[in-house]
PDB file of C-alpha atoms and ligand atoms in Angstrom:
ATOM      1  CA  UNK A  19      19.434  77.983  41.281  1.00  0.00           C
ATOM      2  CA  UNK A  20      18.948  75.430  44.032  1.00  0.00           C
ATOM      3  CA  UNK A  21      17.176  71.928  42.822  1.00  0.00           C
ATOM      4  CA  UNK A  22      13.724  71.661  44.419  1.00  0.00           C
ATOM      5  CA  UNK A  23      14.325  68.116  46.112  1.00  0.00           C
ATOM      6  CA  UNK A  24      11.647  66.444  48.053  1.00  0.00           C
ATOM      7  CA  UNK A  25      11.463  63.091  49.723  1.00  0.00           C
ATOM      8  CA  UNK A  26       8.492  61.000  50.020  1.00  0.00           C
ATOM      9  CA  UNK A  27       7.457  57.965  51.896  1.00  0.00           C
ATOM     10  CA  UNK A  28       5.304  54.990  51.005  1.00  0.00           C
ATOM     11  CA  UNK A  29       4.392  51.867  53.214  1.00  0.00           C
ATOM     12  CA  UNK A  30       2.233  49.022  52.059  1.00  0.00           C
ATOM     13  CA  UNK A  31       1.282  46.033  53.723  1.00  0.00           C
ATOM     14  CA  UNK A  32      -0.317  42.882  52.219  1.00  0.00           C
ATOM     15  CA  UNK A  33      -1.613  39.602  53.474  1.00  0.00           C
ATOM     16  CA  UNK A  34       0.282  36.490  52.100  1.00  0.00           C
ATOM     17  CA  UNK A  35      -1.540  33.477  50.891  1.00  0.00           C
ATOM     18  CA  UNK A  36      -0.516  30.051  49.760  1.00  0.00           C
ATOM     19  CA  UNK A  37      -0.908  29.464  45.926  1.00  0.00           C
ATOM     20  CA  UNK A  38      -1.103  33.160  45.127  1.00  0.00           C
ATOM     21  CA  UNK A  39       1.260  34.388  42.421  1.00  0.00           C
ATOM     22  CA  UNK A  40       3.932  36.528  44.039  1.00  0.00           C
ATOM     23  CA  UNK A  41       4.219  39.561  41.979  1.00  0.00           C
ATOM     24  CA  UNK A  42       6.803  41.925  43.355  1.00  0.00           C
ATOM     25  CA  UNK A  43       8.658  45.031  41.781  1.00  0.00           C
ATOM     26  CA  UNK A  44       6.925  44.052  38.499  1.00  0.00           C
ATOM     27  CA  UNK A  45       8.162  40.648  38.255  1.00  0.00           C
ATOM     28  CA  UNK A  46       6.932  37.078  39.113  1.00  0.00           C
ATOM     29  CA  UNK A  47       8.754  35.527  41.771  1.00  0.00           C
ATOM     30  CA  UNK A  48       8.729  31.743  42.409  1.00  0.00           C
ATOM     31  CA  UNK A  49       7.119  31.394  45.768  1.00  0.00           C
ATOM     32  CA  UNK A  50       4.585  29.003  47.627  1.00  0.00           C
ATOM     33  CA  UNK A  51       2.993  32.259  48.764  1.00  0.00           C
ATOM     34  CA  UNK A  52       1.974  35.568  47.320  1.00  0.00           C
ATOM     35  CA  UNK A  53       0.488  38.911  48.232  1.00  0.00           C
ATOM     36  CA  UNK A  54      -3.371  39.163  48.158  1.00  0.00           C
ATOM     37  CA  UNK A  55      -5.154  42.229  47.269  1.00  0.00           C
ATOM     38  CA  UNK A  56      -7.510  44.010  45.000  1.00  0.00           C
ATOM     39  CA  UNK A  57      -5.153  44.707  42.515  1.00  0.00           C
ATOM     40  CA  UNK A  58      -2.218  42.142  41.660  1.00  0.00           C
ATOM     41  CA  UNK A  59      -0.881  42.861  45.405  1.00  0.00           C
ATOM     42  CA  UNK A  60       2.357  44.110  44.303  1.00  0.00           C
ATOM     43  CA  UNK A  61       3.479  45.836  47.382  1.00  0.00           C
ATOM     44  CA  UNK A  62       6.758  46.958  46.134  1.00  0.00           C
ATOM     45  CA  UNK A  63       5.443  48.976  43.454  1.00  0.00           C
ATOM     46  CA  UNK A  64       2.616  50.362  45.453  1.00  0.00           C
ATOM     47  CA  UNK A  65       4.859  51.722  48.118  1.00  0.00           C
ATOM     48  CA  UNK A  66       7.223  53.248  45.387  1.00  0.00           C
ATOM     49  CA  UNK A  67       4.332  54.825  43.760  1.00  0.00           C
ATOM     50  CA  UNK A  68       3.189  56.165  47.005  1.00  0.00           C
ATOM     51  CA  UNK A  69       6.478  57.615  47.781  1.00  0.00           C
ATOM     52  CA  UNK A  70       6.791  59.387  44.583  1.00  0.00           C
ATOM     53  CA  UNK A  71       3.340  60.605  44.675  1.00  0.00           C
ATOM     54  CA  UNK A  72       3.985  62.044  48.325  1.00  0.00           C
ATOM     55  CA  UNK A  73       7.216  63.744  47.285  1.00  0.00           C
ATOM     56  CA  UNK A  74       5.613  65.449  44.323  1.00  0.00           C
ATOM     57  CA  UNK A  75       2.798  66.698  46.641  1.00  0.00           C
ATOM     58  CA  UNK A  76       0.154  64.695  44.724  1.00  0.00           C
ATOM     59  CA  UNK A  77      -2.633  62.442  46.140  1.00  0.00           C
ATOM     60  CA  UNK A  78      -1.854  59.039  47.188  1.00  0.00           C
ATOM     61  CA  UNK A  79      -2.219  55.806  45.423  1.00  0.00           C
ATOM     62  CA  UNK A  80      -5.437  54.650  47.252  1.00  0.00           C
ATOM     63  CA  UNK A  81      -7.109  57.981  46.356  1.00  0.00           C
ATOM     64  CA  UNK A  82      -6.109  57.908  42.807  1.00  0.00           C
ATOM     65  CA  UNK A  83      -7.002  53.983  42.305  1.00  0.00           C
ATOM     66  CA  UNK A  84      -9.523  53.152  44.995  1.00  0.00           C
ATOM     67  CA  UNK A  85      -9.709  49.551  45.922  1.00  0.00           C
ATOM     68  CA  UNK A  86     -13.737  49.654  45.726  1.00  0.00           C
ATOM     69  CA  UNK A  87     -13.349  50.389  42.126  1.00  0.00           C
ATOM     70  CA  UNK A  88     -13.849  47.464  39.802  1.00  0.00           C
ATOM     71  CA  UNK A  89     -11.401  48.834  36.986  1.00  0.00           C
ATOM     72  CA  UNK A  90      -8.545  48.357  39.502  1.00  0.00           C
ATOM     73  CA  UNK A  91      -9.541  44.360  40.288  1.00  0.00           C
ATOM     74  CA  UNK A  92      -6.680  42.159  39.503  1.00  0.00           C
ATOM     75  CA  UNK A  93      -4.980  45.143  38.020  1.00  0.00           C
ATOM     76  CA  UNK A  94      -1.352  44.930  36.999  1.00  0.00           C
ATOM     77  CA  UNK A  95       0.339  47.406  39.213  1.00  0.00           C
ATOM     78  CA  UNK A  96       2.806  48.377  36.627  1.00  0.00           C
ATOM     79  CA  UNK A  97      -0.037  50.521  35.221  1.00  0.00           C
ATOM     80  CA  UNK A  98      -0.106  52.415  38.679  1.00  0.00           C
ATOM     81  CA  UNK A  99       3.660  53.248  38.014  1.00  0.00           C
ATOM     82  CA  UNK A 100       2.941  54.372  34.344  1.00  0.00           C
ATOM     83  CA  UNK A 101       0.070  56.594  35.653  1.00  0.00           C
ATOM     84  CA  UNK A 102       2.127  58.017  38.556  1.00  0.00           C
ATOM     85  CA  UNK A 103       5.034  58.824  36.288  1.00  0.00           C
ATOM     86  CA  UNK A 104       2.675  60.574  33.976  1.00  0.00           C
ATOM     87  CA  UNK A 105       1.221  62.638  36.846  1.00  0.00           C
ATOM     88  CA  UNK A 106       4.729  63.595  37.929  1.00  0.00           C
ATOM     89  CA  UNK A 107       5.614  64.616  34.539  1.00  0.00           C
ATOM     90  CA  UNK A 108       2.546  66.672  33.950  1.00  0.00           C
ATOM     91  CA  UNK A 109       3.616  68.460  37.305  1.00  0.00           C
ATOM     92  CA  UNK A 110       7.277  68.850  36.110  1.00  0.00           C
ATOM     93  CA  UNK A 111       8.642  66.280  38.669  1.00  0.00           C
ATOM     94  CA  UNK A 112      11.141  63.461  38.031  1.00  0.00           C
ATOM     95  CA  UNK A 113      12.320  60.679  40.236  1.00  0.00           C
ATOM     96  CA  UNK A 114      15.873  60.836  41.312  1.00  0.00           C
ATOM     97  CA  UNK A 115      16.152  57.696  43.456  1.00  0.00           C
ATOM     98  CA  UNK A 116      14.192  54.964  45.242  1.00  0.00           C
ATOM     99  CA  UNK A 117      15.366  52.916  48.218  1.00  0.00           C
ATOM    100  CA  UNK A 118      13.090  50.094  49.318  1.00  0.00           C
ATOM    101  CA  UNK A 119      12.746  47.584  52.319  1.00  0.00           C
ATOM    102  CA  UNK A 120      10.606  44.555  52.143  1.00  0.00           C
ATOM    103  CA  UNK A 121      10.034  42.955  55.434  1.00  0.00           C
ATOM    104  CA  UNK A 122       8.773  39.155  54.959  1.00  0.00           C
ATOM    105  CA  UNK A 123       9.687  35.613  56.029  1.00  0.00           C
ATOM    106  CA  UNK A 124       8.806  34.426  52.380  1.00  0.00           C
ATOM    107  CA  UNK A 125       9.742  34.827  49.597  1.00  0.00           C
ATOM    108  CA  UNK A 126      13.244  35.180  50.184  1.00  0.00           C
ATOM    109  CA  UNK A 127      14.392  38.330  48.056  1.00  0.00           C
ATOM    110  CA  UNK A 128      18.115  37.974  47.762  1.00  0.00           C
ATOM    111  CA  UNK A 129      18.189  35.673  44.479  1.00  0.00           C
ATOM    112  CA  UNK A 130      15.583  38.340  43.086  1.00  0.00           C
ATOM    113  CA  UNK A 131      17.057  41.658  44.032  1.00  0.00           C
ATOM    114  CA  UNK A 132      18.811  42.329  40.783  1.00  0.00           C
ATOM    115  CA  UNK A 133      15.873  41.561  38.777  1.00  0.00           C
ATOM    116  CA  UNK A 134      13.570  43.535  40.955  1.00  0.00           C
ATOM    117  CA  UNK A 135      15.937  46.610  40.892  1.00  0.00           C
ATOM    118  CA  UNK A 136      16.070  46.282  37.121  1.00  0.00           C
ATOM    119  CA  UNK A 137      12.328  46.433  36.842  1.00  0.00           C
ATOM    120  CA  UNK A 138      11.638  49.043  39.446  1.00  0.00           C
ATOM    121  CA  UNK A 139      14.439  51.365  37.731  1.00  0.00           C
ATOM    122  CA  UNK A 140      12.741  50.741  34.059  1.00  0.00           C
ATOM    123  CA  UNK A 141       9.286  51.285  35.591  1.00  0.00           C
ATOM    124  CA  UNK A 142      10.357  54.661  37.106  1.00  0.00           C
ATOM    125  CA  UNK A 143      12.696  55.608  34.253  1.00  0.00           C
ATOM    126  CA  UNK A 144      15.825  55.977  36.271  1.00  0.00           C
ATOM    127  CA  UNK A 145      19.036  53.906  36.053  1.00  0.00           C
ATOM    128  CA  UNK A 146      19.383  50.926  38.315  1.00  0.00           C
ATOM    129  CA  UNK A 147      22.120  52.516  40.501  1.00  0.00           C
ATOM    130  CA  UNK A 148      19.237  54.694  41.566  1.00  0.00           C
ATOM    131  CA  UNK A 149      17.028  52.102  42.958  1.00  0.00           C
ATOM    132  CA  UNK A 150      17.962  49.713  45.850  1.00  0.00           C
ATOM    133  CA  UNK A 151      15.969  46.880  47.435  1.00  0.00           C
ATOM    134  CA  UNK A 152      16.636  45.294  50.735  1.00  0.00           C
ATOM    135  CA  UNK A 153      14.957  42.121  52.231  1.00  0.00           C
ATOM    136  CA  UNK A 154      14.401  41.605  55.947  1.00  0.00           C
ATOM    137  CA  UNK A 155      12.959  39.315  58.073  1.00  0.00           C
ATOM    138  CA  UNK A 156      10.892  40.055  61.233  1.00  0.00           C
ATOM    139  CA  UNK A 157      12.823  37.798  63.830  1.00  0.00           C
ATOM    140  CA  UNK A 158       9.351  35.521  63.912  1.00  0.00           C
ATOM    141  CA  UNK A 159       7.720  38.565  65.601  1.00  0.00           C
ATOM    142  CA  UNK A 160       4.131  39.551  64.729  1.00  0.00           C
ATOM    143  CA  UNK A 161       2.164  38.817  61.358  1.00  0.00           C
ATOM    144  CA  UNK A 162       5.103  39.358  59.194  1.00  0.00           C
ATOM    145  CA  UNK A 163       7.301  37.029  61.368  1.00  0.00           C
ATOM    146  CA  UNK A 164       4.613  34.411  61.216  1.00  0.00           C
ATOM    147  CA  UNK A 165       4.475  34.658  57.476  1.00  0.00           C
ATOM    148  CA  UNK A 166       1.050  36.042  57.265  1.00  0.00           C
ATOM    149  CA  UNK A 167       1.858  39.522  55.766  1.00  0.00           C
ATOM    150  CA  UNK A 168       4.709  41.219  54.065  1.00  0.00           C
ATOM    151  CA  UNK A 169       5.419  44.957  54.353  1.00  0.00           C
ATOM    152  CA  UNK A 170       7.245  46.968  52.047  1.00  0.00           C
ATOM    153  CA  UNK A 171       8.438  50.826  52.913  1.00  0.00           C
ATOM    154  CA  UNK A 172       9.721  52.907  50.063  1.00  0.00           C
ATOM    155  CA  UNK A 173      11.440  56.244  50.226  1.00  0.00           C
ATOM    156  CA  UNK A 174      11.798  58.500  46.941  1.00  0.00           C
ATOM    157  CA  UNK A 175      13.912  61.369  46.121  1.00  0.00           C
ATOM    158  CA  UNK A 176      12.005  63.542  43.534  1.00  0.00           C
ATOM    159  CA  UNK A 177      13.165  66.849  41.884  1.00  0.00           C
ATOM    160  CA  UNK A 178      10.506  69.317  41.043  1.00  0.00           C
ATOM    161  CA  UNK A 179      10.603  71.893  38.624  1.00  0.00           C
TER     162      UNK A 179
HETATM  163 MG1  LIG B 227      -1.139  47.511  48.142  1.00  0.00          MG
END
């Protein structure tokens, strides 16, 4: 029987603010700026969850965990990953791979790529070779280029049973 493979896409943008802890991909990165948000602002995990949920045909992250719900205030986004995986497992789906692009002037991701890959792989229960994380700058263009925001795009491949 042919495997039922589905692709999902997730995009998340957060403002960057000075003095804000910079949590990306489930780890704390040393940085003068960090993403703000109702939860901990971890745009990598938000985009990755949305990509997986989309591939599995499930509701999106914002509907599952609304930002007007006090239960999600300052929430550790790793919990969103645990709940996303539980929903996928309930549906008979598993993550096969994740490819992630982070557009930001700051922080520079290169020194942290390996650690982010390992963290995201553990959270989505795949081997590290099935997760990729790439950093891009925006050539000084727009709000990302001015360092006011960062945007993460994630693509997930999910197998449904
Ligand atoms: Mg978000």
